[in-house]
Tab-separated table of C-alpha atoms in Angstrom:
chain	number	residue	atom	x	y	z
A	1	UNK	CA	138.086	63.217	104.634
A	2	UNK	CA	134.497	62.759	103.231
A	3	UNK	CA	136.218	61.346	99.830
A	4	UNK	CA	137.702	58.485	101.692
A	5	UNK	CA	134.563	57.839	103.907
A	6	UNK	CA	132.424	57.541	100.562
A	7	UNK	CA	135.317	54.945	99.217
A	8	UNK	CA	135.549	52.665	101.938
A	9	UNK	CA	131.329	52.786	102.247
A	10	UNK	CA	131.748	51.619	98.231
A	11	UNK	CA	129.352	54.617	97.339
A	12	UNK	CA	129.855	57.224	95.053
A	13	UNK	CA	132.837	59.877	95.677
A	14	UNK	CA	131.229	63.276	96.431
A	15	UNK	CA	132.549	66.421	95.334
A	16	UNK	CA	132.615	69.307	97.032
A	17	UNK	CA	129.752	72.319	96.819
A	18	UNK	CA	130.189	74.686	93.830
A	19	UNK	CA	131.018	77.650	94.960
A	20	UNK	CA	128.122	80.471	93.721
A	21	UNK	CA	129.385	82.407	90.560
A	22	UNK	CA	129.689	86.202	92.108
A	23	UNK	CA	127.935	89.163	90.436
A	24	UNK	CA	128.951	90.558	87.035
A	25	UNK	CA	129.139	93.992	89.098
A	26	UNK	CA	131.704	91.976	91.601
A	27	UNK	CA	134.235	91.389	88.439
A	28	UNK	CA	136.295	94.358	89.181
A	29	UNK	CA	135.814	97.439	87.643
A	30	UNK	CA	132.878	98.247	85.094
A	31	UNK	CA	132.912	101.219	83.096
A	32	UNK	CA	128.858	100.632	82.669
A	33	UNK	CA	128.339	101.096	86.491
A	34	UNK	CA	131.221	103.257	86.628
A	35	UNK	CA	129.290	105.766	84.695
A	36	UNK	CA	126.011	104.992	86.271
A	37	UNK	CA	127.072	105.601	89.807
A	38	UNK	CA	128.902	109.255	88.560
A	39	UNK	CA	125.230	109.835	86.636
A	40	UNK	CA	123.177	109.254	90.254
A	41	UNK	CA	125.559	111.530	92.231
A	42	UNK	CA	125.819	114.165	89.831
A	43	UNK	CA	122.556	114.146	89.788
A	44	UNK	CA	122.119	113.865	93.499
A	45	UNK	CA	124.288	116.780	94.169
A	46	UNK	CA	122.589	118.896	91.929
A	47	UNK	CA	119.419	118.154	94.106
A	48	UNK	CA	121.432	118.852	97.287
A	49	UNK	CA	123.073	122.694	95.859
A	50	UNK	CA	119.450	123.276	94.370
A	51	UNK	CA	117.761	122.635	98.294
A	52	UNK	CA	120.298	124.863	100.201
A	53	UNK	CA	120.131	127.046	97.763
A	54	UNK	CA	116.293	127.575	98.058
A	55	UNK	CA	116.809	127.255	102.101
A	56	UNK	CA	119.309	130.105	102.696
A	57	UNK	CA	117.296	132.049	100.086
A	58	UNK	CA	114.501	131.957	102.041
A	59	UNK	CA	116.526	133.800	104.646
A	60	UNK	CA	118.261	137.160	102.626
A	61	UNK	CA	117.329	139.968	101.323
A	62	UNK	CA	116.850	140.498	97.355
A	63	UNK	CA	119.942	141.592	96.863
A	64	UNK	CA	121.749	139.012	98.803
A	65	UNK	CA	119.568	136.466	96.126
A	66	UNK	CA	121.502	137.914	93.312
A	67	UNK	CA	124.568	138.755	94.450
A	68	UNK	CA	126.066	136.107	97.044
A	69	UNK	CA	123.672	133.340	95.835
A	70	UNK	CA	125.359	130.006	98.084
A	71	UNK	CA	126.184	132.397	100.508
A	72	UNK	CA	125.166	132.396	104.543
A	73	UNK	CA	122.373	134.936	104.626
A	74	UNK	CA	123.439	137.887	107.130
A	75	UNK	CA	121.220	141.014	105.954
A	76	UNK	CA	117.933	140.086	107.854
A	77	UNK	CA	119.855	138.335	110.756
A	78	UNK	CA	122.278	141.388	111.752
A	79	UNK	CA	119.461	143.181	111.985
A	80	UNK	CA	117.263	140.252	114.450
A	81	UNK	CA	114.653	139.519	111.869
A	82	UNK	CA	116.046	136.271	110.695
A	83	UNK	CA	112.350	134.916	109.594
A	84	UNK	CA	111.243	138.057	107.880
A	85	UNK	CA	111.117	136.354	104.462
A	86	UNK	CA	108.556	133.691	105.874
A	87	UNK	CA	106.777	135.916	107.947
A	88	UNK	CA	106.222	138.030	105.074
A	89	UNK	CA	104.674	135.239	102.996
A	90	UNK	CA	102.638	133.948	105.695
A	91	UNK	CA	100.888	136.952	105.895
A	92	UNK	CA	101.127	138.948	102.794
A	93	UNK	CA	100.396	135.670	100.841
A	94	UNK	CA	97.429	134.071	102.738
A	95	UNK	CA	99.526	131.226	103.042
A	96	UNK	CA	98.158	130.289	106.735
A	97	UNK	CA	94.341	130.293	105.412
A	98	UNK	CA	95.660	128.031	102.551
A	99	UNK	CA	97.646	125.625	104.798
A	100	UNK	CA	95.657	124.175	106.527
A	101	UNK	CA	92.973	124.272	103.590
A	102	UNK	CA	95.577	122.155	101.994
A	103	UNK	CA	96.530	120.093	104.725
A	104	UNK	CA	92.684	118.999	105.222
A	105	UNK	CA	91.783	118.799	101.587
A	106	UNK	CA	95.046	116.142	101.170
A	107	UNK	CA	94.170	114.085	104.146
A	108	UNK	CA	90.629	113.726	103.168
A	109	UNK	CA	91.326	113.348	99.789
A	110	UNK	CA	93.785	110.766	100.276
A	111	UNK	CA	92.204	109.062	102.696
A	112	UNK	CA	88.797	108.995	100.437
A	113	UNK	CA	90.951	107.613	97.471
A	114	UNK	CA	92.063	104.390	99.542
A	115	UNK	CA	88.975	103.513	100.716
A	116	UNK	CA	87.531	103.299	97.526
A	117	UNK	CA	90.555	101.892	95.520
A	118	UNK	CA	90.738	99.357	98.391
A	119	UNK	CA	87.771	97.411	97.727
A	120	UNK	CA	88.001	97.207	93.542
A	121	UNK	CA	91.613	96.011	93.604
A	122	UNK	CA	90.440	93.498	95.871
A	123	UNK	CA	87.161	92.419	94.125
A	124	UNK	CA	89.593	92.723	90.664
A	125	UNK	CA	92.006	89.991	92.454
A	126	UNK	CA	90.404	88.180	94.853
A	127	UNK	CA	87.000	88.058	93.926
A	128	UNK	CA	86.901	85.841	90.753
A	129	UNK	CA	85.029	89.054	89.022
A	130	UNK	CA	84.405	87.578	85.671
A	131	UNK	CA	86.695	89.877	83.048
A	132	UNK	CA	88.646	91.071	85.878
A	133	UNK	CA	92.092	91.155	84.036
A	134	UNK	CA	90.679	93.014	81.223
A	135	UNK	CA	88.818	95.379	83.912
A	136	UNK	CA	92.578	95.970	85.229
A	137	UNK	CA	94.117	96.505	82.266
A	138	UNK	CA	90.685	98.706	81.745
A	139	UNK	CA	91.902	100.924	85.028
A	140	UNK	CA	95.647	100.822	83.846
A	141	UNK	CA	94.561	102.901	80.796
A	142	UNK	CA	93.658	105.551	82.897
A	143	UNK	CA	97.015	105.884	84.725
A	144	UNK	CA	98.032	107.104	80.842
A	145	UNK	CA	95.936	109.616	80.065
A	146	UNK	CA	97.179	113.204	80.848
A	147	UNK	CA	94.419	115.259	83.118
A	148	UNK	CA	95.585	118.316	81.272
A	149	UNK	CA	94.091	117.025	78.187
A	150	UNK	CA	90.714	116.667	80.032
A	151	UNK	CA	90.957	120.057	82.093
A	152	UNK	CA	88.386	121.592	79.763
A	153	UNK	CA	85.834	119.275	79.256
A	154	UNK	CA	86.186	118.629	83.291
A	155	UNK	CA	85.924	122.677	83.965
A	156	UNK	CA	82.246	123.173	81.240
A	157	UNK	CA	81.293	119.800	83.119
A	158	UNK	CA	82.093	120.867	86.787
A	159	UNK	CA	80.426	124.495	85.581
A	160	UNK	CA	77.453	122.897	84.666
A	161	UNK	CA	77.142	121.552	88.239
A	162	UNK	CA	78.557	124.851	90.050
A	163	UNK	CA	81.723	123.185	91.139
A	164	UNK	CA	83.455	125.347	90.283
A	165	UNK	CA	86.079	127.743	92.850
A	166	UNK	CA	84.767	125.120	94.991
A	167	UNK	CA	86.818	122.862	97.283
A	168	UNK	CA	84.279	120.123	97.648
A	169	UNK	CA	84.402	119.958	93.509
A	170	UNK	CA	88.691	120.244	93.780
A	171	UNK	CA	88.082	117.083	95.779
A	172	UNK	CA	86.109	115.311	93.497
A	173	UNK	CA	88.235	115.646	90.684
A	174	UNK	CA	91.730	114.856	93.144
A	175	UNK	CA	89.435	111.513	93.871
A	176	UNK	CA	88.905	110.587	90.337
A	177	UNK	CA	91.861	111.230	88.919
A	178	UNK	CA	93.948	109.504	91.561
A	179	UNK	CA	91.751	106.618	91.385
A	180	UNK	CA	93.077	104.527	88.302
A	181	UNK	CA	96.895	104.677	90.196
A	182	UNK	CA	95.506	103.893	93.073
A	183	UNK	CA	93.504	100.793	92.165
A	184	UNK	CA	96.712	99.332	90.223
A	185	UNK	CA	98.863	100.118	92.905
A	186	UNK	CA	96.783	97.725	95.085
A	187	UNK	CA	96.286	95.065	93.178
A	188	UNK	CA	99.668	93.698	93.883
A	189	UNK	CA	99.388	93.820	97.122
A	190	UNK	CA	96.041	92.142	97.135
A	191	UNK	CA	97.432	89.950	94.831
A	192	UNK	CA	100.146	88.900	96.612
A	193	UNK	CA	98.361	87.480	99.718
A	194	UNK	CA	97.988	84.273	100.218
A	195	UNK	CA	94.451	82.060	99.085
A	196	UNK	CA	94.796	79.683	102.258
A	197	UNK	CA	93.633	82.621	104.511
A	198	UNK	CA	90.645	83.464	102.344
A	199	UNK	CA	89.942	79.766	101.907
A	200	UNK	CA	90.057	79.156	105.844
A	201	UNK	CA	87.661	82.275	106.531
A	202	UNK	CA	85.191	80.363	103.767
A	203	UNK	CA	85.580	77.167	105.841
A	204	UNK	CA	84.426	79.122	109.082
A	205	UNK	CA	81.403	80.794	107.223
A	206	UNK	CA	82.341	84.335	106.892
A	207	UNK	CA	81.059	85.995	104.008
A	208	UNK	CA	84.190	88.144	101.366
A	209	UNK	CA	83.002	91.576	103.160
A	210	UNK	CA	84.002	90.262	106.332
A	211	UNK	CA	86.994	88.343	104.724
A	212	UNK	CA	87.932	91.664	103.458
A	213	UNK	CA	87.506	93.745	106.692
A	214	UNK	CA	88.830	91.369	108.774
A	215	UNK	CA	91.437	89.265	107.303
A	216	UNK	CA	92.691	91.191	103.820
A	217	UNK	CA	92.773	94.488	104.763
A	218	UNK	CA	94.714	94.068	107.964
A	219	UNK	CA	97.128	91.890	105.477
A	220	UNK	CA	97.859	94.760	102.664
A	221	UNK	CA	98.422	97.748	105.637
A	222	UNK	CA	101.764	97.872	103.808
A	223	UNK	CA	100.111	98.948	100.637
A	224	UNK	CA	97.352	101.015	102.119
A	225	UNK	CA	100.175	103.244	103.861
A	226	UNK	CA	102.093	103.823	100.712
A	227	UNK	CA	99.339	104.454	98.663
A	228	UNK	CA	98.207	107.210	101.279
A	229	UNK	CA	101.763	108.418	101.399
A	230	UNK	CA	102.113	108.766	97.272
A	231	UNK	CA	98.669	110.344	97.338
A	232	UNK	CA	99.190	112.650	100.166
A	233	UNK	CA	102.629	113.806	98.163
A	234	UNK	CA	100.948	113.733	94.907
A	235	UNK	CA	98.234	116.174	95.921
A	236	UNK	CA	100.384	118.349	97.864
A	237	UNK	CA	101.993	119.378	94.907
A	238	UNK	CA	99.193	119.812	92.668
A	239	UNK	CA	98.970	122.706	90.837
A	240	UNK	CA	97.071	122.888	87.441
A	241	UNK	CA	93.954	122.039	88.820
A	242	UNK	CA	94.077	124.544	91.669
A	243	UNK	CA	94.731	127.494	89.783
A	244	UNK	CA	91.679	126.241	86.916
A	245	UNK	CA	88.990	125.531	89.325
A	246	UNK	CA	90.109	128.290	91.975
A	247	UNK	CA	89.686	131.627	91.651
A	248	UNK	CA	88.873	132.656	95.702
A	249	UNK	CA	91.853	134.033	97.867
A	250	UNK	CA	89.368	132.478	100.553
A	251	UNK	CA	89.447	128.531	98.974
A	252	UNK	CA	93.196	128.845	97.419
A	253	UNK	CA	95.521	126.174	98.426
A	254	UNK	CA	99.053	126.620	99.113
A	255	UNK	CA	99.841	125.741	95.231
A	256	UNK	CA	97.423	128.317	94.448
A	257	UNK	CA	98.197	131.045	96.633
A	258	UNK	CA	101.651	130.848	95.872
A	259	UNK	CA	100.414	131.459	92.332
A	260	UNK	CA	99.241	134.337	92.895
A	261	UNK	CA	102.099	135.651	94.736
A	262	UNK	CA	104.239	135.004	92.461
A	263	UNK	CA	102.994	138.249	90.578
A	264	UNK	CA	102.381	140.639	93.445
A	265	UNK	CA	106.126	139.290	95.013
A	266	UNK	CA	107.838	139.988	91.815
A	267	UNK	CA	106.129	143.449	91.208
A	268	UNK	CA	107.607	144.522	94.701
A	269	UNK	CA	110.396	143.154	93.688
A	270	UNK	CA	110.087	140.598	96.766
A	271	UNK	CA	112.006	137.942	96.074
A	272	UNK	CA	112.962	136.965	99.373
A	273	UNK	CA	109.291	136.215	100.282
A	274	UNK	CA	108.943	134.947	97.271
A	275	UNK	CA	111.332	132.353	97.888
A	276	UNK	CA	110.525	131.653	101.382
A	277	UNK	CA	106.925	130.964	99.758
A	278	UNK	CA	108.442	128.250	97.663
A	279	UNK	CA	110.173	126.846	101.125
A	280	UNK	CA	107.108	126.831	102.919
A	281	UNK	CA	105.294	124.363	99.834
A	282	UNK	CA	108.445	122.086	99.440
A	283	UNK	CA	109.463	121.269	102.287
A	284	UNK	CA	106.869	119.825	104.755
A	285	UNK	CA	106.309	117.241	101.857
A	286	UNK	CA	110.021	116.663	101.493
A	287	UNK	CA	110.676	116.214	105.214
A	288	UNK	CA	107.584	113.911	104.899
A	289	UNK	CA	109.145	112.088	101.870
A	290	UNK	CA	112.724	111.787	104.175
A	291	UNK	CA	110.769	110.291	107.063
A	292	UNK	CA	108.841	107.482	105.273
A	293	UNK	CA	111.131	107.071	102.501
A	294	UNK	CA	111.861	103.542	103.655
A	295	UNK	CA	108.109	102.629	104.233
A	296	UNK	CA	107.567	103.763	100.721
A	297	UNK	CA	110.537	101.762	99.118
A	298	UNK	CA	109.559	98.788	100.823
A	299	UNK	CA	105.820	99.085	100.022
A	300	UNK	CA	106.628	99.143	96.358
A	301	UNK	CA	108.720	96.748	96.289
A	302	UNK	CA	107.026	94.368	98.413
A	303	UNK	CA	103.594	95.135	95.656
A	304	UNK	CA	106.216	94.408	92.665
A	305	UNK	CA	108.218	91.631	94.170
A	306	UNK	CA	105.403	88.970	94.450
């Protein structure tokens, strides 16, 4: 119908739209993807058997660790003390002093290491800092250097200022070292924002603080959340550090602490505490990781995409 309309108008015959080319993994089978999708639930499976393993661990008794391993535990719940295990650890281990030492040594932490990485990823990208990009790439370095290769000099330095088995030193270092991730993590979100904003709160008078506070910051909430959340996980798990610069049962965190049981649980032969130990450090920040996975996702890819 629109062929003949175009020939009796004497103008050029149109063809019809193309239509798109679909995907090269729409072509029917590919042994390529084939493999990578058996490679990602393998693996994911693995990850599954590995967490209900350490869950109804946390529930038996030694010997049903050994000898009924993906078993239902029964032993402690025939006998109506189905949370011994976690009981045990909570007490015996110290783990309730070093909870919430953790929890408010991550929050602050975390919360410290955004506001400060906030403002230099946006001076590094919005401000026209002269050497800025090599200043970035000057931050990015950091992101590759291994702390363990600077725990010692860090522990005679710390030392020197009595920082040590200290939690307001533990802090300082989670600060520093998270910084350099931090800052590059932000500078794509920064980066990403639009220059007619910044150009319209110039036009009005307001000076870049304001700009920032008002106008930017509110913009790259995206990116301050994720950054919080990959901090907050990040520390949570830290370990090294913990056990170098803490040597207190009174300032261990949970990392720590469960440490130290480790040797007392496995001397008693308590492996049952010992696991429910592990359960109580893994999973708040997995459950954590489950609820915000999509946040996080979309944060990253949001800082990557533009």
């Amino acid at each position: 119908m629109t062929s003949t309309v175009d020939e009796r108008l004497g103008g050029p015959v149109r063809k019809p739209p193309r239509k798109p080319k679909p995907a090269p993994t729409a072509r029917g089978f590919s042994p390529l993807r084939a493999l990578g999708m058996a490679v990602v639930w393998l693996f994911t499976a693995l990850n599954v058997l590995v967490l209900y393993w350490l869950v109804m661990a946390a529930f038996k008794s030694p010997i049903e660790i050994f000898t009924k391993p993906f078993a239902l535990p029964s032993y402690w719940i025939e006998r109506g003390q189905a949370f011994r295990n976690l009981a045990y650890a909570w007490n015996n281990a110290g783990f309730g002093r070093a909870f919430v030492i953790t929890v408010v040594l991550v929050a602050v932490s975390s919360v410290a290491i955004v506001l400060l990485a906030a403002p230099a990823a946006y001076a590094l990208t919005r401000l026209g800092v002269r050497g800025a990009n090599g200043l970035t790439n000057f931050v990015a370095i950091g992101m590759g250097i291994p702390f363990q290769t600077v725990v010692i000099p860090l522990f005679i330095g710390m030392a020197e200022l009595d920082l040590t088995n200290n939690l307001f030193g533990l802090f300082l270092i989670y600060v520093a070292l998270s910084l350099p991730f931090t800052v590059f993590l932000l500078t794509g979100f920064f980066r990403s924002l639009p220059d007619e904003l910044e150009e319209a709160a110039a036009i009005d008078g307001a000076s870049p603080a304001r700009t920032f506070f008002t106008i930017m910051l509110p913009l790259a909430r995206g990116g301050l959340i994720t950054a919080l959340i990959l901090n907050a996980i990040g520390l949570w798990n830290e370990t090294l550090l913990s056990i170098v610069f803490l040597n207190e049962n009174a300032n261990f965190t949970l990392a720590r602490a469960l440490f130290a049981f480790n040797s007392a649980a496995s001397y008693q032969s308590e492996y049952g505490g010992l696991v429910a130990g592990v359960a109580i450090v893994v999973l708040p920040m997995l459950v954590l990781y489950v609820l915000l996975a999509r946040r996080i996702i979309t944060g990253l890819t949001l800082g990557a995409g533009k």
